[in-house]
XYZ file of C-alpha atoms in Angstrom:
318
model
C 0.078 -0.151 -0.108
C 1.449 3.296 -0.930
C 1.834 5.971 1.689
C -0.532 8.870 1.454
C 0.910 12.119 0.648
C -0.475 15.503 1.650
C 0.312 19.270 0.674
C 0.960 21.650 3.748
C 0.638 25.148 2.984
C 1.467 27.826 5.664
C 0.594 31.430 4.646
C 2.038 34.261 6.458
C 1.903 37.979 6.074
C 5.037 38.330 3.936
C 5.525 34.870 2.621
C 4.099 31.256 2.124
C 5.730 27.988 2.820
C 4.613 24.670 0.883
C 5.595 21.365 1.501
C 4.805 17.618 1.064
C 4.212 15.821 3.918
C 3.620 12.225 4.677
C 0.900 10.537 6.523
C 3.435 10.125 9.347
C 4.031 13.760 9.734
C 7.432 13.962 7.919
C 8.184 16.565 5.317
C 9.432 15.251 2.235
C 12.111 16.884 0.349
C 12.577 21.008 0.509
C 9.953 23.507 1.407
C 9.031 25.985 -1.198
C 8.819 29.558 -0.104
C 7.088 32.363 -2.072
C 6.570 35.931 -1.311
C 3.194 37.129 -1.025
C 3.521 40.875 -0.660
C 6.104 41.337 -3.688
C 3.857 43.884 -5.429
C 2.340 45.127 -2.026
C -0.494 42.572 -2.138
C -1.858 43.819 -5.450
C -1.728 40.266 -6.754
C -4.121 38.419 -4.354
C -2.444 36.199 -1.807
C -4.415 33.377 -3.004
C -3.292 33.730 -6.668
C 0.185 33.431 -5.380
C -0.423 30.407 -3.739
C -2.193 28.406 -6.651
C 0.796 29.460 -8.662
C 3.199 28.415 -6.215
C 1.416 24.696 -5.574
C 1.483 24.374 -9.451
C 5.132 25.380 -9.333
C 5.947 22.670 -6.652
C 3.960 19.803 -8.020
C 5.612 20.538 -11.397
C 9.136 20.464 -9.646
C 8.130 17.150 -7.919
C 6.526 15.700 -11.103
C 3.337 15.196 -9.275
C -0.112 15.606 -10.256
C -2.671 16.816 -7.618
C -4.438 13.595 -7.842
C -1.553 12.041 -6.072
C -2.528 14.220 -2.913
C -4.638 12.825 -0.406
C -5.458 16.113 1.013
C -4.360 20.089 1.297
C -4.117 21.486 4.805
C -3.621 25.354 4.851
C -2.301 27.311 7.843
C -3.188 30.915 7.386
C -2.585 34.389 8.979
C -5.850 36.323 9.859
C -9.157 35.452 11.479
C -9.875 32.053 9.759
C -13.685 30.536 9.584
C -12.559 27.078 9.628
C -15.900 25.882 8.913
C -15.984 27.554 5.516
C -12.364 27.938 4.900
C -12.829 31.647 4.677
C -10.772 34.496 5.510
C -13.153 36.624 8.048
C -10.735 38.803 9.991
C -7.405 40.203 8.602
C -4.493 42.752 9.463
C -5.541 45.946 7.679
C -2.230 46.297 5.833
C -3.009 43.098 3.755
C -4.958 43.963 0.917
C -7.151 41.350 -1.183
C -7.326 38.883 1.603
C -10.340 39.524 3.670
C -13.298 37.463 2.353
C -10.976 34.881 0.691
C -12.523 31.502 0.426
C -9.207 29.499 0.582
C -11.057 26.245 0.645
C -13.245 26.694 -2.146
C -10.633 28.090 -4.337
C -8.002 25.412 -3.794
C -10.623 22.691 -4.168
C -11.602 23.885 -7.638
C -8.447 24.413 -8.773
C -6.767 21.142 -7.734
C -9.900 18.856 -6.999
C -8.156 17.764 -3.514
C -9.839 18.071 -0.204
C -8.612 21.221 1.419
C -9.180 22.287 5.007
C -7.973 25.927 6.445
C -7.233 26.978 9.979
C -5.510 29.880 11.705
C -1.817 29.854 11.721
C -1.377 29.993 15.526
C -3.927 26.653 15.855
C -1.820 25.038 13.131
C 1.174 25.345 14.884
C -0.214 23.975 18.142
C -1.529 20.814 16.204
C 2.027 20.492 14.721
C 3.514 20.701 18.217
C 1.225 18.119 19.623
C 1.710 15.719 16.481
C 5.361 15.922 15.983
C 6.852 18.613 18.323
C 7.331 19.342 22.072
C 4.001 17.725 23.108
C 4.195 14.510 20.785
C 2.038 11.753 22.442
C 0.052 14.377 24.571
C -3.510 15.069 24.240
C -4.298 18.353 26.050
C -2.068 21.040 25.405
C -1.760 24.988 25.437
C 0.310 26.761 22.919
C 1.238 30.350 23.500
C 3.622 32.345 20.947
C 5.203 35.295 21.939
C 6.319 37.613 19.049
C 5.282 40.962 17.943
C 2.081 39.828 19.088
C 0.937 37.132 21.150
C -0.982 34.014 19.533
C -1.520 30.558 20.577
C -3.723 27.409 20.325
C -5.591 25.011 22.219
C -5.587 21.184 21.970
C -8.169 19.412 23.670
C -8.348 15.496 23.425
C -5.910 15.509 20.641
C -8.146 17.805 18.570
C -7.602 21.654 17.896
C -10.301 23.844 19.614
C -11.692 26.118 16.978
C -14.797 27.092 18.453
C -18.157 28.042 16.592
C -16.549 29.524 13.211
C -12.775 28.556 13.861
C -11.508 31.735 15.846
C -10.779 30.048 19.272
C -7.625 30.429 20.393
C -7.012 34.049 20.609
C -5.255 33.936 23.712
C -3.223 37.080 23.116
C -6.774 39.041 23.656
C -7.331 37.711 26.970
C -7.578 40.967 29.275
C -5.033 41.132 32.095
C -6.040 44.705 33.322
C -9.584 45.889 33.211
C -8.206 49.426 33.078
C -5.301 48.795 31.001
C -3.980 50.268 27.819
C -5.943 50.205 24.537
C -4.971 47.168 22.482
C -5.054 46.783 18.630
C -8.290 45.043 19.071
C -9.981 47.759 20.752
C -10.320 46.074 24.141
C -8.144 47.435 27.040
C -5.352 45.371 29.093
C -4.815 42.264 26.686
C -2.129 40.064 27.313
C -0.746 40.936 23.890
C -0.415 44.438 24.881
C 1.771 43.731 27.770
C 3.372 40.158 26.897
C 4.689 40.581 23.462
C 8.324 41.155 22.599
C 6.997 44.537 21.103
C 5.845 45.353 24.646
C 9.177 44.567 26.031
C 10.955 46.677 23.713
C 8.288 49.344 24.079
C 8.604 49.478 27.836
C 12.602 49.311 27.929
C 12.705 52.122 25.113
C 10.349 54.260 27.369
C 12.674 53.724 30.332
C 15.676 54.944 28.350
C 13.831 57.929 27.591
C 13.153 58.502 31.128
C 16.634 58.185 32.083
C 16.003 55.119 34.132
C 18.204 52.883 32.028
C 21.568 54.325 30.596
C 24.189 53.251 28.300
C 21.700 51.821 25.693
C 21.159 53.500 22.414
C 17.255 53.312 22.132
C 17.391 53.027 18.434
C 19.206 49.725 18.707
C 16.690 48.156 21.286
C 15.133 44.700 20.469
C 14.790 41.413 22.101
C 18.180 40.029 21.422
C 20.037 43.270 22.949
C 17.572 43.265 25.879
C 18.533 39.378 26.858
C 22.312 40.188 26.214
C 21.827 42.973 28.910
C 20.290 40.625 31.328
C 22.921 38.315 30.826
C 25.585 40.957 31.541
C 23.632 41.685 34.918
C 22.026 44.838 34.068
C 19.821 45.220 37.032
C 17.456 48.175 35.609
C 16.942 46.097 32.261
C 16.134 42.924 34.313
C 13.549 44.747 36.088
C 11.518 45.298 33.182
C 12.045 41.814 31.669
C 10.819 40.522 35.145
C 7.657 42.437 35.114
C 7.089 41.243 31.527
C 7.308 37.759 32.324
C 4.979 38.355 35.258
C 2.275 39.501 32.680
C 3.098 36.481 30.470
C 3.005 33.978 33.343
C -0.265 35.424 34.758
C -1.923 34.699 31.323
C -0.766 31.388 31.198
C -1.925 30.772 34.876
C -5.453 31.681 33.256
C -5.074 29.005 30.665
C -3.935 26.552 32.777
C -7.036 27.057 35.077
C -9.491 26.851 32.288
C -7.848 23.947 30.199
C -6.128 21.956 32.919
C -3.468 21.106 30.334
C -0.527 18.308 30.389
C 1.617 20.859 28.874
C 2.069 24.527 27.781
C 4.407 25.167 25.088
C 5.729 28.570 24.402
C 6.818 29.591 20.788
C 8.325 32.355 19.068
C 11.849 33.819 19.022
C 12.256 34.364 22.681
C 11.354 30.861 23.563
C 15.027 29.897 22.563
C 16.161 31.721 25.832
C 15.739 28.760 28.095
C 17.455 29.997 31.351
C 16.541 33.427 30.952
C 12.883 32.989 29.706
C 11.358 29.369 29.571
C 12.784 28.636 33.234
C 11.747 31.908 34.473
C 8.020 31.760 32.987
C 7.928 28.225 34.238
C 8.838 28.929 37.826
C 6.396 31.707 37.919
C 3.517 29.763 36.610
C 4.147 26.678 38.881
C 4.377 29.009 41.797
C 0.990 30.746 41.002
C -1.391 27.835 39.682
C -3.366 25.864 42.210
C -1.405 22.973 43.568
C -3.652 20.157 41.914
C -3.106 21.907 38.520
C 0.709 22.170 38.744
C 0.989 18.283 39.693
C 2.647 16.981 36.475
C 2.310 20.180 34.415
C 5.041 20.569 32.085
C 6.120 24.093 30.382
C 8.399 23.697 27.810
C 9.848 25.570 24.537
C 8.284 24.851 21.028
C 10.693 22.570 18.964
C 9.266 22.585 15.477
C 10.059 26.184 14.582
C 8.778 27.511 11.006
C 7.593 23.790 10.055
C 5.062 23.661 12.893
C 2.120 25.349 10.463
C 2.802 23.027 7.498
C 2.686 19.872 9.656
C -0.239 21.007 11.808
C -2.043 21.971 8.725
C -1.749 18.729 7.207
C -2.773 16.843 10.636
C -5.943 19.118 10.561
C -7.025 17.975 7.018
C -6.058 14.278 7.987
C -8.283 14.587 11.163
C -11.350 16.032 9.075
C -11.520 13.166 6.822
C -11.818 10.534 9.901
């Protein structure tokens, strides 16, 4: 019996990655990468994706009929029931309203399923990543924003339309600052790496931190300063980690997971970030929730979306 092959598509705001994935979750050969904003989004992203899939299949001497399914991980608010983009960052033109599922099924004649990129990454980590073999997992991704996904009984929690898992817009402070979502006090506003850079930069402006050029402040520089023992910078990092831990404590109490996975570039900072956040969370959650709870860094990196999207289409066919 021949092994089933799937196409995984991971659509971001600047590029899309495409790969052939086996039914066992292994990526076969090289991943194709295609810019989606090469002309300022005047060419609709979906047209770039269709062209890219044709290109990838041609390079592999494959017909679309050889695929058992297409799984798509996509940026934005994705209605997974219809496969449609129902929410989008304002700078991405010609994306809102795109019915990805319909377009790809008509073009390639292959069952296609679509989910939000953070949910796809969560599924990927459960299937082949840090949470392999587990069934109840919370994934939190820390970057310019805060994203995430929830796995319950080995299935991604998508909600009524597929929007579930927007962990970054969990309010931490009822009287907090205005978030991009128009609510106040969201975890994303306080717990993203952008938030950390914003707070450290503001402290430099106030003269609370000296010896650092504000124009060069980014996450890497901040953690280098912490490694050097910079007490003032460390104070802001500690406060930032408190907010992240507070959000995770809430997720633990709601979902009672076996593991919390933290993704994003900052997750590579094991001693200065993962270990610190783990300690804060385990100190604050109720004792019965803390028992056997694991908090670890994501391991799949940029492959998580492709692998998770394929798992999603496979699950939908069962």
